[in-house]
Amino acid sequence: MIEFDHVTKRFGGHLVIDDLSLRIDDGEFFVLVGPSGSGKSTLLRTVNRLVPVDAGAVRIDGEDVLSRDVETLRRGIGYAIQSVGLFPHRTVGENIATVPRLLGWPEGDIRARVTELVELLRLDEPGIADRYPATLSGGQQQRVGVARALAARPRIVLMDEPFGALDPITRESLQGSLKAIQRDTGTTILFVTHDMDEAFRLGDRVALMLDGRIAQVGAPLDLLHRPANDRVRDFVGGTRARLRELAVRTVRDSMRVGEPAEGEAVDVADSLQDALAAMLAQRRDRLPVNSRGERVGAIVLADLVANGP
Amino acid sequence: MTKARHTHGVIRVAAPLAVLASLLFVLPRSGPWFHAWLPELSHPLYTRTSFGALTLAHLALVTIATLFAVAIGLGLGILATRPSGRSLLPTVRAVAVIGQTFPPVAVLAIAVPLLGFGAAPTLLALVLYGVLPVLGQTIAGLEHVPAATLHAADGMGYGRWRRLREVELPLAAGPIMAGVRLSAIVSVGTATIGSAVGATTLGSPIVEGLVGNNTAYVVQGALLVGALALSVDAVLGAIERRIRRG
Ligand SMILES: Nc1ncnc2c1ncn2[C@@H]1O[C@H](COP(=O)(O)OP(=O)(O)OP(=O)(O)O)[C@@H](O)[C@H]1O
Ligand SMILES: [Mg+2]
């Protein structure tokens, strides 16, 4: 559990975090979203003490981070950033092994963990672990950055726009990898982005940050359906909110069980946005739905338009 | 391709060393040639000290001076780039620049009354001059380490010294080694002037030749200094290329 308790931070005279309180539960995928300069990165960095707070406290499992030895604290928390910051003089494998090495893991365990992460993050070009970061594509570098953050199996991982500079397809594939890893390991992830779609796709809960405060926090659908005020409504999408909602909800939520339909089937686990795209692509207003390869029902355009509050 | 490059690298180091070795072998036997060239000289070959001994003395002086220069330059450079030493950075830079405009002869002139004649004032001058390139390159190299890499290193829990040792210095090693090389080359040249204040170096035949109007001595000393400078440059250059390749 991470707890921000009336945290305040100024840079010079500029108030960047304004008396902010927030609790993040164990095993939660928590996304901080907000416009540039709203203080997201600053808030994230108070957790591993890269930024010292001026007032208030940040606690992990009830213990103030200030009371921990700073290096021990940081080695226990995964950290991945947009600029990645791989060590140019070390191979991919050595980069991934950084924190386990700092923690003094036995060499055999380190090697096994590196192999495991290379597979987990689909860095499966042969021999990639022995290459230097400069020889990787941007997407591969970001995967290595994520692998390095996860290497020592930290219970908490901080991620600051880790997929920032990627094309949409690579980005989605990495989001998928990360979400699956998080679900399998029960890691607590605090994730910063200014991309609202990314926030809603990944977050169990999402906090919208404006001017150093939390404007609203809740499940993605809460923010979409019940924005606390007009500024929140504008940020979560205004007229595009329903389109975003389709990305969050799955076919399972809206399908008509047992009904027939023509065309290429979608899967129950697909997002409604994917289903809509499939309808547009096939020029049909209803499509069959499969679950584990078996026909279970149909999804209908009119339901997507009409449903929801 | 890599083999060709490797061969090329070996030649780059071996050639100057071979020239130096041949000079050390040929010069002591070259009295008749210099006599033929400059028949008016009664002593056409420098024999007060053997060329081998002069070269060794010269090299020893340069090595000691460079070691001191590296220790001081690296130390100051590291200090000036730490958060606690940042305020020193402009001063250190200014001193380095001003120092370079100071002629070596002036340093010797100031050092002799303090340290007397011989190797000591020469060593002082060499160290003073040698520090500058090492210091400059250390600062440049450390400042060139990508900020994101340092930020990531901090975030993962490197301590200050460990970050310096395992991240910053390896990444700055190429530029630092370039500074060491420059420092050594400058010393090889400057050490010759030391003979003017009584140090035994390859400058001894040159100084004596200039004073006594003996062109042969000057040529003999200059040939060896040149070959030594090229050799030192080649060896340190090979080390630098190795470091830069990682
Ligand atoms: N080290 C610092 N020194 C001075 N000001 C800073 C520092 N770090 C951040 N700030 C300021 O604090 C404010 C919030 O910065 P922060 O990086 O937290 O924003 P952000 O929400 O992460 O923005 P972005 O989405 O652009 O990354 C900005 O005005 C920034 O200029
Ligand atoms: Mg930021």
Coordinates of C-alpha atoms and ligand atoms in Angstrom, one line a residue:
Chain A
M1 CA 0.0 0.0 0.0
I2 CA 1.3 3.4 -1.0
E3 CA -0.2 6.4 0.9
F4 CA 0.3 10.1 0.1
D5 CA -0.7 12.0 3.2
H6 CA -1.2 15.8 2.7
V7 CA 1.9 15.9 0.4
T8 CA 3.1 19.4 -0.6
K9 CA 6.0 20.2 -2.9
R10 CA 7.3 23.5 -4.2
F11 CA 10.0 24.3 -6.7
G12 CA 11.2 27.8 -6.0
G13 CA 8.0 29.6 -5.4
H14 CA 6.0 27.4 -7.6
L15 CA 3.5 25.1 -5.9
V16 CA 3.7 21.7 -7.8
I17 CA 2.0 19.3 -5.4
D18 CA -0.7 20.9 -3.4
D19 CA -1.7 19.2 -0.1
L20 CA -2.4 15.9 -1.9
S21 CA -3.7 12.8 -0.3
L22 CA -4.2 9.5 -2.0
R23 CA -4.1 5.7 -1.3
I24 CA -3.0 3.0 -3.6
D25 CA -3.9 -0.6 -2.7
D26 CA -1.7 -3.6 -3.0
G27 CA -1.9 -5.3 -6.4
E28 CA -3.5 -2.3 -8.0
F29 CA -2.7 -1.0 -11.4
F30 CA -3.0 2.7 -10.6
V31 CA -2.7 5.3 -13.3
L32 CA -2.0 9.0 -12.8
V33 CA -3.1 11.0 -15.8
G34 CA -3.1 14.7 -16.4
P35 CA -1.8 17.5 -18.7
S36 CA 1.8 18.4 -19.0
G37 CA 3.1 20.2 -15.9
S38 CA 0.3 19.0 -13.6
G39 CA 2.9 17.4 -11.2
K40 CA 2.6 13.7 -12.1
S41 CA 6.3 12.9 -12.4
T42 CA 7.0 14.9 -9.3
L43 CA 4.4 13.0 -7.3
L44 CA 5.7 9.7 -8.6
R45 CA 9.3 10.6 -7.6
T46 CA 8.3 11.3 -4.0
V47 CA 7.8 7.6 -3.6
N48 CA 11.4 6.6 -4.2
R49 CA 12.7 9.9 -2.8
L50 CA 14.1 11.3 -6.0
V51 CA 12.0 14.3 -5.0
P52 CA 11.9 15.1 -1.3
V53 CA 8.5 16.4 0.0
D54 CA 8.2 19.8 1.7
A55 CA 5.3 18.8 3.9
G56 CA 3.2 15.8 4.5
A57 CA 4.4 12.2 4.2
V58 CA 4.6 9.3 1.7
R59 CA 4.2 5.9 3.4
I60 CA 4.7 2.4 2.1
D61 CA 2.8 -0.2 4.1
G62 CA 2.4 2.5 6.8
E63 CA 6.1 3.3 7.1
D64 CA 7.3 6.8 6.1
V65 CA 9.7 6.4 3.2
L66 CA 12.0 8.9 4.9
S67 CA 12.7 6.4 7.7
R68 CA 14.1 3.9 5.3
D69 CA 17.7 3.8 4.0
V70 CA 17.4 5.5 0.7
E71 CA 19.3 3.0 -1.4
T72 CA 17.5 0.0 0.2
L73 CA 14.2 1.8 -0.5
R74 CA 15.1 2.4 -4.2
R75 CA 16.4 -1.1 -4.8
G76 CA 13.0 -2.4 -3.5
I77 CA 11.0 -0.3 -5.9
G78 CA 11.0 -0.8 -9.7
Y79 CA 11.5 2.4 -11.7
A80 CA 11.0 2.9 -15.5
I81 CA 11.1 6.3 -17.3
Q82 CA 10.2 7.6 -20.7
S83 CA 13.8 8.4 -21.7
V84 CA 14.6 4.8 -20.5
G85 CA 18.2 5.7 -19.4
L86 CA 19.7 2.3 -20.3
F87 CA 23.4 2.0 -19.5
P88 CA 25.1 2.4 -22.9
H89 CA 28.3 0.6 -21.8
R90 CA 26.4 -2.5 -20.6
T91 CA 24.7 -5.2 -22.7
V92 CA 20.9 -5.7 -22.6
G93 CA 21.4 -8.7 -20.2
E94 CA 23.6 -6.6 -17.9
N95 CA 21.1 -3.7 -18.0
I96 CA 18.3 -6.0 -16.9
A97 CA 20.5 -7.5 -14.2
T98 CA 21.2 -4.1 -12.6
V99 CA 19.1 -4.2 -9.5
P100 CA 19.6 -8.0 -8.8
R101 CA 23.3 -7.3 -9.0
L102 CA 23.0 -4.3 -6.6
L103 CA 21.1 -6.6 -4.2
G104 CA 23.8 -9.3 -4.5
W105 CA 21.8 -12.1 -6.0
P106 CA 23.8 -15.2 -6.8
E107 CA 25.0 -15.3 -10.4
G108 CA 22.9 -18.3 -11.4
D109 CA 19.6 -16.7 -10.2
I110 CA 20.5 -13.5 -12.1
R111 CA 21.0 -15.4 -15.3
A112 CA 17.8 -17.3 -15.0
R113 CA 15.8 -14.1 -14.2
V114 CA 17.3 -12.3 -17.2
T115 CA 16.3 -15.2 -19.5
E116 CA 12.8 -15.2 -18.0
L117 CA 12.3 -11.5 -18.5
V118 CA 13.7 -11.6 -22.1
E119 CA 10.9 -14.0 -22.9
L120 CA 8.3 -12.3 -20.8
L121 CA 8.8 -9.0 -22.6
R122 CA 9.1 -10.7 -26.0
L123 CA 12.7 -9.6 -26.5
D124 CA 13.1 -12.8 -28.3
E125 CA 15.5 -11.9 -31.1
P126 CA 18.3 -14.5 -30.8
G127 CA 21.3 -13.1 -29.0
I128 CA 19.6 -9.9 -28.0
A129 CA 20.8 -10.2 -24.3
D130 CA 24.4 -9.8 -25.5
R131 CA 23.8 -6.7 -27.6
Y132 CA 24.4 -3.1 -26.6
P133 CA 21.4 -0.7 -26.1
A134 CA 22.5 1.5 -29.1
T135 CA 21.8 -1.4 -31.4
L136 CA 18.2 -1.8 -30.4
S137 CA 15.0 -0.2 -31.8
G138 CA 13.2 2.4 -29.6
G139 CA 10.5 -0.2 -28.8
Q140 CA 13.1 -2.8 -27.8
Q141 CA 14.8 -0.3 -25.6
Q142 CA 11.6 0.5 -23.8
R143 CA 11.0 -3.2 -23.3
V144 CA 14.4 -3.5 -21.8
G145 CA 13.6 -0.5 -19.5
V146 CA 10.5 -2.3 -18.3
A147 CA 12.3 -5.6 -17.9
R148 CA 15.0 -3.8 -15.8
A149 CA 12.4 -2.3 -13.6
L150 CA 10.8 -5.7 -13.0
A151 CA 14.0 -7.6 -12.6
A152 CA 14.3 -7.9 -8.8
R153 CA 10.5 -8.8 -8.5
P154 CA 9.7 -5.5 -6.7
R155 CA 6.3 -5.4 -5.0
I156 CA 5.9 -1.8 -6.2
V157 CA 6.8 -0.5 -9.6
L158 CA 6.8 3.2 -10.6
M159 CA 6.5 3.9 -14.3
D160 CA 6.8 7.4 -15.8
E161 CA 5.4 7.3 -19.4
P162 CA 7.4 4.2 -20.1
F163 CA 5.8 3.8 -23.5
G164 CA 6.1 7.5 -24.4
A165 CA 7.9 7.6 -27.7
L166 CA 6.4 4.6 -29.4
D167 CA 4.1 4.1 -32.4
P168 CA 0.5 3.0 -31.5
I169 CA 0.9 -0.6 -32.5
T170 CA 4.1 -1.2 -30.5
R171 CA 2.6 0.7 -27.7
E172 CA -0.5 -1.4 -27.5
S173 CA 1.5 -4.6 -27.6
L174 CA 3.7 -3.4 -24.7
Q175 CA 0.6 -2.3 -22.8
G176 CA -0.8 -5.8 -23.2
S177 CA 2.5 -7.4 -22.0
L178 CA 2.6 -5.1 -19.0
K179 CA -1.0 -5.6 -18.0
A180 CA -0.7 -9.4 -18.2
I181 CA 2.5 -9.4 -16.2
Q182 CA 0.9 -7.2 -13.6
R183 CA -2.1 -9.4 -13.3
D184 CA 0.0 -12.6 -13.0
T185 CA 2.4 -11.2 -10.4
G186 CA 0.0 -9.0 -8.3
T187 CA 2.6 -6.2 -8.5
T188 CA 1.4 -2.8 -7.4
I189 CA 2.0 -0.4 -10.3
L190 CA 1.9 3.4 -10.2
F191 CA 1.8 4.5 -13.8
V192 CA 2.1 8.0 -15.2
T193 CA 0.8 9.0 -18.6
H194 CA -0.8 12.0 -20.3
D195 CA -2.6 9.7 -22.7
M196 CA -6.1 9.3 -21.6
D197 CA -6.7 6.2 -23.7
E198 CA -3.7 4.5 -22.2
A199 CA -4.9 5.5 -18.7
F200 CA -8.3 3.9 -19.3
R201 CA -6.9 0.8 -21.0
L202 CA -4.5 0.0 -18.2
G203 CA -5.8 1.4 -15.0
D204 CA -7.8 -0.5 -12.4
R205 CA -8.2 3.0 -11.0
V206 CA -7.3 6.3 -12.6
A207 CA -6.5 9.6 -10.9
L208 CA -6.8 12.7 -13.0
M209 CA -4.3 15.3 -11.8
L210 CA -4.8 19.0 -12.4
D211 CA -2.5 21.7 -11.0
G212 CA -0.9 19.6 -8.3
R213 CA -4.2 18.2 -7.0
I214 CA -6.3 15.1 -7.7
A215 CA -9.3 16.3 -9.6
Q216 CA -11.0 13.0 -9.4
V217 CA -10.0 9.4 -8.7
G218 CA -12.0 6.2 -9.5
A219 CA -12.5 3.3 -11.9
P220 CA -12.2 4.4 -15.6
L221 CA -16.0 4.1 -16.1
D222 CA -16.6 6.3 -13.0
L223 CA -14.6 9.1 -14.5
L224 CA -16.4 8.7 -17.8
H225 CA -19.9 8.4 -16.4
R226 CA -19.7 10.7 -13.4
P227 CA -17.1 13.4 -14.0
A228 CA -16.8 15.5 -10.8
N229 CA -16.9 18.8 -12.7
D230 CA -16.6 20.3 -16.2
R231 CA -12.9 20.3 -16.2
V232 CA -12.8 16.6 -15.6
R233 CA -15.5 16.1 -18.2
D234 CA -13.4 18.0 -20.7
F235 CA -10.3 16.0 -19.9
V236 CA -11.8 12.6 -20.0
G237 CA -13.0 13.2 -23.5
G238 CA -16.0 15.6 -23.8
T239 CA -17.8 14.3 -26.8
R240 CA -15.3 11.5 -27.3
A241 CA -16.0 10.0 -23.9
R242 CA -18.3 7.3 -25.3
L243 CA -15.7 6.3 -27.8
R244 CA -13.2 5.9 -24.9
E245 CA -15.8 4.0 -22.9
L246 CA -16.0 1.5 -25.8
A247 CA -12.2 0.9 -25.3
V248 CA -12.7 0.1 -21.6
R249 CA -15.7 -2.2 -21.9
T250 CA -15.6 -5.7 -23.5
V251 CA -17.9 -7.5 -25.9
R252 CA -19.0 -9.7 -23.0
D253 CA -20.8 -6.7 -21.4
S254 CA -23.0 -5.9 -24.3
M255 CA -23.6 -9.1 -26.4
R256 CA -26.9 -10.8 -27.0
V257 CA -26.4 -14.3 -25.8
G258 CA -27.5 -17.1 -28.2
E259 CA -28.5 -14.8 -31.1
P260 CA -27.3 -15.5 -34.6
A261 CA -25.2 -13.2 -36.9
E262 CA -23.3 -13.4 -40.2
G263 CA -19.6 -12.5 -40.8
E264 CA -16.3 -12.9 -39.1
A265 CA -16.6 -13.4 -35.4
V266 CA -15.2 -11.2 -32.6
D267 CA -14.1 -12.6 -29.2
V268 CA -16.0 -12.0 -25.9
A269 CA -12.7 -10.6 -24.5
D270 CA -12.3 -8.0 -27.2
S271 CA -13.0 -4.4 -26.4
L272 CA -16.2 -2.9 -27.8
Q273 CA -13.9 -0.5 -29.7
D274 CA -12.4 -3.5 -31.5
A275 CA -15.9 -4.9 -32.2
L276 CA -17.0 -1.5 -33.6
A277 CA -13.9 -1.5 -35.8
A278 CA -14.7 -5.0 -37.0
M279 CA -18.2 -3.9 -37.9
L280 CA -16.9 -0.9 -39.9
A281 CA -14.4 -3.1 -41.6
Q282 CA -16.9 -5.7 -42.6
R283 CA -19.7 -3.2 -43.3
R284 CA -22.1 -5.0 -41.1
D285 CA -24.2 -3.8 -38.1
R286 CA -24.1 -7.1 -36.3
L287 CA -21.3 -9.7 -35.8
P288 CA -21.1 -13.2 -34.3
V289 CA -19.3 -13.5 -30.9
N290 CA -17.0 -16.4 -30.1
S291 CA -15.7 -17.6 -26.7
R292 CA -12.8 -20.0 -26.9
G293 CA -13.6 -20.6 -30.6
E294 CA -17.2 -21.5 -30.0
R295 CA -20.2 -19.3 -31.2
V296 CA -21.9 -17.9 -28.1
G297 CA -24.0 -14.9 -29.4
A298 CA -24.0 -11.7 -31.4
I299 CA -23.0 -8.1 -30.9
V300 CA -25.2 -5.4 -32.4
L301 CA -24.4 -1.8 -33.4
A302 CA -27.6 -0.4 -32.1
D303 CA -26.7 -1.6 -28.6
L304 CA -23.4 0.1 -28.7
V305 CA -25.1 3.4 -29.7
A306 CA -27.9 3.1 -27.2
N307 CA -26.3 1.5 -24.2
G308 CA -24.8 3.3 -21.3
P309 CA -26.2 6.2 -19.2
Chain B
M1 CA 37.7 -6.6 -42.3
T2 CA 38.2 -6.7 -38.5
K3 CA 41.4 -8.5 -39.0
A4 CA 42.6 -5.9 -41.4
R5 CA 41.7 -3.2 -38.9
H6 CA 43.5 -5.1 -36.2
T7 CA 46.6 -5.4 -38.3
H8 CA 46.4 -1.7 -39.0
G9 CA 46.2 -0.9 -35.3
V10 CA 49.2 -3.1 -34.6
I11 CA 51.2 -1.2 -37.2
R12 CA 50.2 2.1 -35.8
V13 CA 51.7 1.2 -32.5
A14 CA 54.6 -0.9 -33.7
A15 CA 56.0 1.6 -36.3
P16 CA 56.9 4.5 -34.0
L17 CA 58.3 2.0 -31.4
A18 CA 60.4 0.5 -34.2
V19 CA 61.7 3.9 -35.2
L20 CA 62.6 4.7 -31.7
A21 CA 64.4 1.4 -31.2
S22 CA 66.3 1.9 -34.5
L23 CA 67.4 5.4 -33.5
L24 CA 68.7 4.1 -30.2
F25 CA 70.7 1.5 -32.0
V26 CA 71.9 3.6 -34.9
L27 CA 72.7 7.0 -33.3
P28 CA 75.5 5.8 -31.0
R29 CA 77.2 4.4 -34.2
S30 CA 76.5 7.5 -36.3
G31 CA 79.6 9.6 -35.4
P32 CA 81.2 9.1 -38.9
W33 CA 78.0 10.3 -40.7
F34 CA 77.6 13.4 -38.6
H35 CA 81.4 14.1 -39.1
A36 CA 80.9 13.8 -42.9
W37 CA 77.9 16.2 -42.7
L38 CA 79.5 18.7 -40.2
P39 CA 83.3 18.3 -40.6
E40 CA 84.0 21.5 -38.6
L41 CA 82.8 19.9 -35.4
S42 CA 85.4 18.4 -33.1
H43 CA 82.8 16.2 -31.3
P44 CA 80.0 15.3 -33.8
L45 CA 78.4 12.8 -31.4
Y46 CA 76.9 13.5 -28.0
T47 CA 78.5 11.1 -25.5
R48 CA 78.3 12.7 -22.1
T49 CA 75.4 10.4 -21.3
S50 CA 74.2 7.4 -23.4
F51 CA 71.1 8.0 -25.5
G52 CA 69.5 5.0 -23.9
A53 CA 70.0 6.5 -20.4
L54 CA 68.7 9.9 -21.6
T55 CA 65.6 8.4 -23.1
L56 CA 64.9 6.4 -19.9
A57 CA 65.4 9.5 -17.7
H58 CA 63.2 11.5 -19.9
L59 CA 60.5 8.8 -19.9
A60 CA 60.7 8.4 -16.1
L61 CA 60.2 12.1 -15.6
V62 CA 57.3 12.1 -18.0
T63 CA 55.7 9.0 -16.4
I64 CA 56.0 10.4 -12.9
A65 CA 54.6 13.8 -13.9
T66 CA 51.7 12.2 -15.8
L67 CA 50.8 10.0 -12.9
F68 CA 50.6 13.0 -10.6
A69 CA 48.8 15.0 -13.3
V70 CA 46.2 12.2 -13.7
A71 CA 45.7 11.9 -9.9
I72 CA 45.2 15.6 -9.5
G73 CA 43.2 16.3 -12.7
L74 CA 40.9 13.4 -12.2
G75 CA 40.4 14.2 -8.5
L76 CA 39.6 17.9 -9.2
G77 CA 37.4 17.0 -12.2
I78 CA 35.4 14.5 -10.1
L79 CA 35.1 17.0 -7.3
A80 CA 34.0 19.8 -9.5
T81 CA 31.2 17.7 -11.0
R82 CA 29.7 16.5 -7.7
P83 CA 26.6 18.3 -6.5
S84 CA 28.6 19.6 -3.4
G85 CA 31.5 20.8 -5.6
R86 CA 29.4 22.4 -8.4
S87 CA 30.2 25.8 -7.1
L88 CA 33.9 25.2 -7.7
L89 CA 33.3 24.4 -11.4
P90 CA 33.7 27.9 -12.8
T91 CA 36.7 28.6 -10.7
V92 CA 38.4 25.3 -11.7
R93 CA 37.7 26.0 -15.4
A94 CA 39.0 29.6 -15.2
V95 CA 42.2 28.4 -13.4
A96 CA 42.7 25.7 -16.1
V97 CA 42.4 28.2 -18.9
I98 CA 44.6 30.8 -17.3
G99 CA 47.2 28.1 -16.5
Q100 CA 47.4 27.2 -20.1
T101 CA 48.3 30.7 -21.2
F102 CA 51.3 30.6 -18.8
P103 CA 54.6 29.7 -20.7
P104 CA 56.5 26.7 -19.3
V105 CA 59.7 28.7 -19.2
A106 CA 58.0 31.2 -16.8
V107 CA 57.0 28.3 -14.5
L108 CA 60.6 27.1 -14.5
A109 CA 61.9 30.5 -13.7
I110 CA 59.6 30.8 -10.7
A111 CA 60.2 27.2 -9.6
V112 CA 64.0 27.2 -9.6
P113 CA 64.4 29.8 -6.7
L114 CA 62.0 27.7 -4.7
L115 CA 63.2 24.2 -5.5
G116 CA 66.7 24.6 -6.8
F117 CA 68.1 23.2 -10.1
G118 CA 67.5 19.7 -11.3
A119 CA 64.6 17.4 -11.8
A120 CA 62.3 19.0 -9.1
P121 CA 61.4 22.3 -10.8
T122 CA 61.0 20.4 -14.1
L123 CA 58.6 17.9 -12.4
L124 CA 56.6 20.8 -11.0
A125 CA 56.2 22.4 -14.4
L126 CA 55.3 19.1 -16.0
V127 CA 52.7 18.4 -13.4
L128 CA 51.2 21.8 -13.7
Y129 CA 50.9 21.6 -17.4
G130 CA 49.8 17.9 -17.4
V131 CA 46.9 18.6 -15.0
L132 CA 45.1 20.9 -17.4
P133 CA 44.2 18.4 -20.2
V134 CA 43.2 15.7 -17.8
L135 CA 41.1 18.1 -15.8
G136 CA 39.4 19.5 -18.9
Q137 CA 38.7 16.1 -20.4
T138 CA 37.5 14.7 -17.1
I139 CA 34.9 17.5 -16.6
A140 CA 33.8 17.2 -20.3
G141 CA 33.5 13.4 -20.1
L142 CA 31.6 13.4 -16.9
E143 CA 29.2 16.1 -18.1
H144 CA 28.5 14.2 -21.2
V145 CA 27.1 11.2 -19.5
P146 CA 23.4 11.2 -20.5
A147 CA 21.2 12.7 -17.8
A148 CA 18.6 9.9 -18.2
T149 CA 21.2 7.3 -17.5
L150 CA 22.1 9.1 -14.2
H151 CA 18.5 9.6 -13.3
A152 CA 17.8 5.9 -13.9
A153 CA 20.9 4.9 -11.9
D154 CA 19.7 7.0 -8.9
G155 CA 16.2 5.6 -9.1
M156 CA 17.5 2.0 -9.0
G157 CA 19.5 2.7 -5.9
Y158 CA 23.1 3.2 -6.9
G159 CA 24.9 5.1 -4.1
R160 CA 26.9 8.1 -5.1
W161 CA 30.3 6.4 -5.2
R162 CA 29.1 3.3 -6.8
R163 CA 27.4 5.4 -9.5
L164 CA 30.6 7.2 -10.1
R165 CA 32.7 4.0 -10.3
E166 CA 30.3 1.8 -12.3
V167 CA 28.4 4.3 -14.5
E168 CA 30.0 7.7 -14.8
L169 CA 33.7 6.9 -15.0
P170 CA 33.3 4.0 -17.5
L171 CA 31.2 6.3 -19.7
A172 CA 33.7 9.1 -19.4
A173 CA 36.7 6.9 -19.8
G174 CA 37.3 7.6 -23.5
P175 CA 37.5 11.4 -23.1
I176 CA 39.5 11.0 -19.9
M177 CA 42.0 8.8 -21.7
A178 CA 42.3 11.4 -24.5
G179 CA 43.2 13.9 -21.8
V180 CA 45.8 11.6 -20.3
R181 CA 47.4 11.1 -23.7
L182 CA 47.5 14.8 -24.4
S183 CA 49.0 15.4 -20.9
A184 CA 51.8 12.8 -21.6
I185 CA 52.6 14.3 -25.0
V186 CA 52.8 17.8 -23.7
S187 CA 55.1 16.5 -21.0
V188 CA 57.4 14.7 -23.5
G189 CA 57.9 18.1 -25.2
T190 CA 58.1 20.3 -22.1
A191 CA 60.6 18.0 -20.3
T192 CA 63.2 18.9 -22.9
I193 CA 63.2 22.5 -21.5
G194 CA 64.0 21.0 -18.1
S195 CA 67.6 20.5 -19.2
A196 CA 68.0 24.2 -19.2
V197 CA 67.6 24.1 -15.4
G198 CA 69.8 21.0 -14.9
A199 CA 67.5 18.0 -15.3
T200 CA 68.9 15.1 -17.3
T201 CA 66.5 14.6 -20.3
L202 CA 66.6 14.2 -24.0
G203 CA 66.8 18.0 -23.9
S204 CA 70.4 17.8 -22.6
P205 CA 72.0 17.4 -26.0
I206 CA 69.7 20.0 -27.5
V207 CA 70.5 22.6 -24.8
E208 CA 74.2 21.8 -25.0
G209 CA 74.1 21.9 -28.8
L210 CA 72.4 25.3 -28.8
V211 CA 74.8 26.8 -26.2
G212 CA 77.9 25.3 -27.8
N213 CA 76.8 25.8 -31.4
N214 CA 76.8 22.1 -32.1
T215 CA 74.1 21.3 -34.6
A216 CA 74.7 17.6 -34.5
Y217 CA 73.8 17.4 -30.8
V218 CA 70.6 19.4 -31.5
V219 CA 69.6 17.0 -34.3
Q220 CA 70.4 13.9 -32.2
G221 CA 68.3 15.1 -29.3
A222 CA 65.4 16.3 -31.5
L223 CA 65.2 13.0 -33.4
L224 CA 64.9 11.0 -30.2
V225 CA 62.4 13.4 -28.6
G226 CA 60.3 13.2 -31.8
A227 CA 60.4 9.4 -31.9
L228 CA 59.6 9.2 -28.2
A229 CA 56.6 11.6 -28.5
L230 CA 55.2 9.5 -31.4
S231 CA 55.7 6.3 -29.5
V232 CA 54.0 7.6 -26.3
D233 CA 51.2 8.9 -28.5
A234 CA 50.8 5.6 -30.3
V235 CA 50.7 3.5 -27.2
L236 CA 48.3 5.7 -25.3
G237 CA 46.2 6.2 -28.4
A238 CA 45.8 2.4 -28.7
I239 CA 44.7 2.2 -25.1
E240 CA 42.2 5.1 -25.7
R241 CA 40.7 3.3 -28.8
R242 CA 40.4 0.2 -26.8
I243 CA 38.5 2.0 -24.0
R244 CA 36.2 3.8 -26.4
R245 CA 35.3 0.6 -28.2
G246 CA 34.2 -0.7 -24.7
Ligands
LIG1 N1 13.6 19.7 -10.5 C1 12.8 20.7 -10.8 N2 13.1 22.0 -10.5 C2 12.3 23.0 -10.8 N3 11.0 22.8 -11.3 C3 10.6 21.6 -11.5 C4 11.5 20.4 -11.3 N4 10.8 19.3 -11.6 C5 9.6 19.7 -12.0 N5 9.4 21.1 -11.9 C6 8.3 21.8 -12.3 O1 7.2 21.3 -11.7 C7 6.0 21.3 -12.5 C8 5.5 19.9 -12.6 O2 6.4 19.1 -13.3 P1 6.2 17.5 -13.5 O3 7.4 17.0 -14.2 O4 5.8 16.8 -12.2 O5 5.0 17.5 -14.5 P2 4.3 16.3 -15.3 O6 2.9 16.3 -14.9 O7 5.1 15.1 -15.1 O8 4.4 16.8 -16.8 P3 4.7 16.0 -18.1 O9 3.4 15.3 -18.5 O10 5.1 17.1 -19.1 O11 5.8 15.1 -17.8 C9 6.5 21.9 -13.8 O12 6.1 23.2 -13.8 C10 8.0 21.7 -13.8 O13 8.6 22.8 -14.5
MG2 MG 6.3 13.9 -16.4

